[in-house]
Coordinates of C-alpha atoms in Angstrom, one line a residue:
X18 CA 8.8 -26.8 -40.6
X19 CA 10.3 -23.1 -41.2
X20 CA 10.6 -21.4 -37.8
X21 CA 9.6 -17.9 -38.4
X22 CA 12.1 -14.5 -36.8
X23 CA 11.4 -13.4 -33.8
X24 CA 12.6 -10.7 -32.1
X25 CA 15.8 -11.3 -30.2
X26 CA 14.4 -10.1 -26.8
X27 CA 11.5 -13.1 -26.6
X28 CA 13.6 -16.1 -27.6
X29 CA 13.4 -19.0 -25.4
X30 CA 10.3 -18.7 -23.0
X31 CA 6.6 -19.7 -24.8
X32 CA 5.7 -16.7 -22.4
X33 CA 7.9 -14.0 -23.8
X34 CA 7.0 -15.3 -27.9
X35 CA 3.3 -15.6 -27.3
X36 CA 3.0 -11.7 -25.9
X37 CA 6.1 -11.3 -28.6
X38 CA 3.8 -13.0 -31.7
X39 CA 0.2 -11.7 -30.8
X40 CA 0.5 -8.3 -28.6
X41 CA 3.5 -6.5 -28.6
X42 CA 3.6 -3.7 -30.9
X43 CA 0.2 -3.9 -32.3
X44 CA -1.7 -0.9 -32.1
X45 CA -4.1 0.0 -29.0
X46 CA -6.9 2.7 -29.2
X47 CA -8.9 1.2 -26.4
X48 CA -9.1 2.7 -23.5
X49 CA -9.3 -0.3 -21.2
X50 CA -6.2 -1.7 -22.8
X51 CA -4.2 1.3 -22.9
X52 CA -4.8 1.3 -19.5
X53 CA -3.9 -2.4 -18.3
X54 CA -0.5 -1.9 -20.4
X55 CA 0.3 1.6 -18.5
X56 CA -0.3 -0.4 -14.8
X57 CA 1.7 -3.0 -16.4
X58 CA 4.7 -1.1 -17.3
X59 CA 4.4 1.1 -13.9
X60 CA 4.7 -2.1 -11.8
X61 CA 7.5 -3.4 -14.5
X62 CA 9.9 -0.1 -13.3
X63 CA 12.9 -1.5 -12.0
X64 CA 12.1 -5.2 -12.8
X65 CA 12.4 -7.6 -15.5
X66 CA 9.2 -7.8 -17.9
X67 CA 8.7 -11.3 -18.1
X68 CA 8.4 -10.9 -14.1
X69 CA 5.1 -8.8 -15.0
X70 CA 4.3 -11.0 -17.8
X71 CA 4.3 -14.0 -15.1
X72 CA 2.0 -11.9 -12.5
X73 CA -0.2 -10.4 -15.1
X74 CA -3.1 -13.1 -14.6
X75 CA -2.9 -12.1 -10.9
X76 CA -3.0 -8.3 -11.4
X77 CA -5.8 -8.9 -13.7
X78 CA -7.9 -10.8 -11.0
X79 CA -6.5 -8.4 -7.8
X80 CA -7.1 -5.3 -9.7
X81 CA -10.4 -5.9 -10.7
X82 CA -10.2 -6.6 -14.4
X83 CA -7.8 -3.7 -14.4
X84 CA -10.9 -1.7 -14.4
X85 CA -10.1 2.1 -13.5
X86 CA -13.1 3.2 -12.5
X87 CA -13.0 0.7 -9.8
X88 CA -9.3 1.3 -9.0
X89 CA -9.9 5.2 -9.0
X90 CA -12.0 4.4 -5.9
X91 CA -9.5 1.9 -3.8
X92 CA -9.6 3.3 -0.2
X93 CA -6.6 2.1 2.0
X94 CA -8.0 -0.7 3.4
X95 CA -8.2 -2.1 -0.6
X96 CA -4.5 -1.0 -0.6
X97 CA -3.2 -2.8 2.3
X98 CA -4.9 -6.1 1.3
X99 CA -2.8 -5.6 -2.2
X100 CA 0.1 -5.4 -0.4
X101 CA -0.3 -8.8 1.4
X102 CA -1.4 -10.3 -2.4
X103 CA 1.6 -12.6 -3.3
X104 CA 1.0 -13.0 -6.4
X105 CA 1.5 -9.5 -7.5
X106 CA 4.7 -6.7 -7.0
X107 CA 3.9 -5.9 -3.6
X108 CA 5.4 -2.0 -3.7
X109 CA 3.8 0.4 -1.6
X110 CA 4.5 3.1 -3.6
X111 CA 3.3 1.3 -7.2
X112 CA 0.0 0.5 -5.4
X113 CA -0.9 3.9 -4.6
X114 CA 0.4 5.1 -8.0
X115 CA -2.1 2.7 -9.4
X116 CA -5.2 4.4 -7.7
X117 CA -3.7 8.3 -8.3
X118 CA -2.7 7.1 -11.9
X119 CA -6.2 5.5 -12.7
X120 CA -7.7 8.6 -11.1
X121 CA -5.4 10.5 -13.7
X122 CA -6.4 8.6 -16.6
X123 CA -10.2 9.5 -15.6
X124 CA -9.1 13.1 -15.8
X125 CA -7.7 13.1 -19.2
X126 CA -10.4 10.9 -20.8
X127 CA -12.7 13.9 -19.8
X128 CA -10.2 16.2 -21.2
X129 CA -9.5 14.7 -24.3
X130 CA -12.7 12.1 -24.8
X131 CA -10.8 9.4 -24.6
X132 CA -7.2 8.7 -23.1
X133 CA -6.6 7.1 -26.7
X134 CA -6.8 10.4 -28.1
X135 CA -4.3 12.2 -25.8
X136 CA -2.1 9.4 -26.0
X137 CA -1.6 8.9 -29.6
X138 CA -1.8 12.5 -30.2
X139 CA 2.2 12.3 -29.4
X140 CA 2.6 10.1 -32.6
X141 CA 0.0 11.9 -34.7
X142 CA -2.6 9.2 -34.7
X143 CA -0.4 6.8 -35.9
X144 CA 2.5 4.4 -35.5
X145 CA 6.3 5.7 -35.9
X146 CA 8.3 3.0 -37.6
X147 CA 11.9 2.0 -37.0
X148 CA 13.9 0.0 -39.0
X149 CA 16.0 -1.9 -36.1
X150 CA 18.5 -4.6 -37.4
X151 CA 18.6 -5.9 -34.1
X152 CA 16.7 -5.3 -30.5
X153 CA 19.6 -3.7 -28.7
X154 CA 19.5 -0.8 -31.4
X155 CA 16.2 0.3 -29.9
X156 CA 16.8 3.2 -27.7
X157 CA 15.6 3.4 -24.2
X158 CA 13.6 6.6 -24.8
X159 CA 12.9 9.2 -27.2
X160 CA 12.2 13.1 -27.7
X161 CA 8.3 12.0 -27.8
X162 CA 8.5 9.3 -25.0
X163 CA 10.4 12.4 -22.9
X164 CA 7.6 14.8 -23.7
X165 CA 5.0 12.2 -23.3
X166 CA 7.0 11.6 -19.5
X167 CA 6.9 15.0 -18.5
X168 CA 3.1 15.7 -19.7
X169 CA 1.8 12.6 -17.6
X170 CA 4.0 13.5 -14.8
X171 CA 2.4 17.4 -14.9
X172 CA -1.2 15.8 -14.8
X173 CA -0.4 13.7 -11.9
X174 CA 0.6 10.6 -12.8
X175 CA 3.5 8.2 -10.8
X176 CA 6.1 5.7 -12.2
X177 CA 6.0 7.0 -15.7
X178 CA 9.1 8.1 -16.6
X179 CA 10.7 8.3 -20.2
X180 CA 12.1 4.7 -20.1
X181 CA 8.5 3.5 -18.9
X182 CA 7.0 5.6 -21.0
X183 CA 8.7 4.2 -23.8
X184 CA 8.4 0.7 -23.5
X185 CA 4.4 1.5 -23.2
X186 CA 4.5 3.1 -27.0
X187 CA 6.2 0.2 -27.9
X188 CA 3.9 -2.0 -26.3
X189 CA 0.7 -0.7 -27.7
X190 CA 2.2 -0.4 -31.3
X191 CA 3.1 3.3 -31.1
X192 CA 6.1 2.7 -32.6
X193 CA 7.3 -0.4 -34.1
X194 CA 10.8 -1.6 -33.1
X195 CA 10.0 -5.2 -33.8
X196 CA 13.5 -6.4 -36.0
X197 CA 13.0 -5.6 -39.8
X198 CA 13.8 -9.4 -40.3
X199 CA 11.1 -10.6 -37.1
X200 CA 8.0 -11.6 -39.0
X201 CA 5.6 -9.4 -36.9
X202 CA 7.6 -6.1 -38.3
X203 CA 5.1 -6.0 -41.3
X204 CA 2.1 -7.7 -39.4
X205 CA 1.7 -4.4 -36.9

């Protein structure tokens, strides 16, 4: 049996290649998604994302599905329990960005008719593709991910900053930096 090229970055944890071989880097356009990879990558700031990859089936289920329009509504009392949930990043500050951010999100999707529009209005509509050797050649952030940062940061949202933003585009298959020899690079 051939083992196929992965991605440096996901080597040796099932975890890490499953999200590696059927999600990272393929392209989002649906809302709901967009939006469960944004809270994602907010909570990942400062940690490791296999941490979040670990948790995930626990925000799912403490976040209601990820569902914004419920999260837009959290009161405190909905916060405080969060912050006694285990099985998530308990972080005061993340929590509350969660309900201001989904809040957010609402805000542009009226704006823009969908938060898919505004978002991958930064790339034109469609994916920017890198030709990366290796993993480590990816750079933390870009000119677009900066621009993105600032413009989400203007309309109120927490926790995004270039470095989060980036790893989001690259999450949802706004850009590709999967290695040109990985065997998802021409898959996405």
């Amino acid at each position: 049996m051939i083992e196929k090229h992965r991605c440096g970055w996901c080597l040796g944890d099932a975890l890490y290649e499953t999200y590696h071989d059927e999600e990272w880097g393929v392209p989002v356009y649906d809302d709901d998604k967009l939006f469960e990879f944004l809270i994602l990558e907010t909570f990942q700031a400062g940690l490791s994302w296999i941490t979040i990859l670990r948790k995930r089936e626990n925000f799912r289920k403490a976040l209601d599905n990820f569902d914004y329009k419920k999260i837009a509504k959290y009161n405190q009392a909905k916060m405080d329990d969060l912050l006694l949930d285990a099985g998530i990043i308990r972080n005061k500050l993340k929590i509350s960005a969660t309900v201001s951010n989904a809040q957010a999100f609402m805000k542009i999707q009226d704006e823009f008719g969908s938060f898919s529009n505004y978002i991958w209005g930064f790339v034109d509509g469609k994916p920017i593709t890198n030709k990366l050797s290796h993993f480590k050649e990816a750079q933390p952030t870009t000119t677009i991910s900066d621009a993105l940062s600032k413009d989400l940061k203007k309309r109120g949202f927490k926790f995004v900053g270039s470095t989060v933003v980036y790893a989001h585009m690259q999450a949802t298959g706004m850009v590709n930096d999967h290695e040109v020899e990985c065997f998802r690079y021409k898959e996405v």
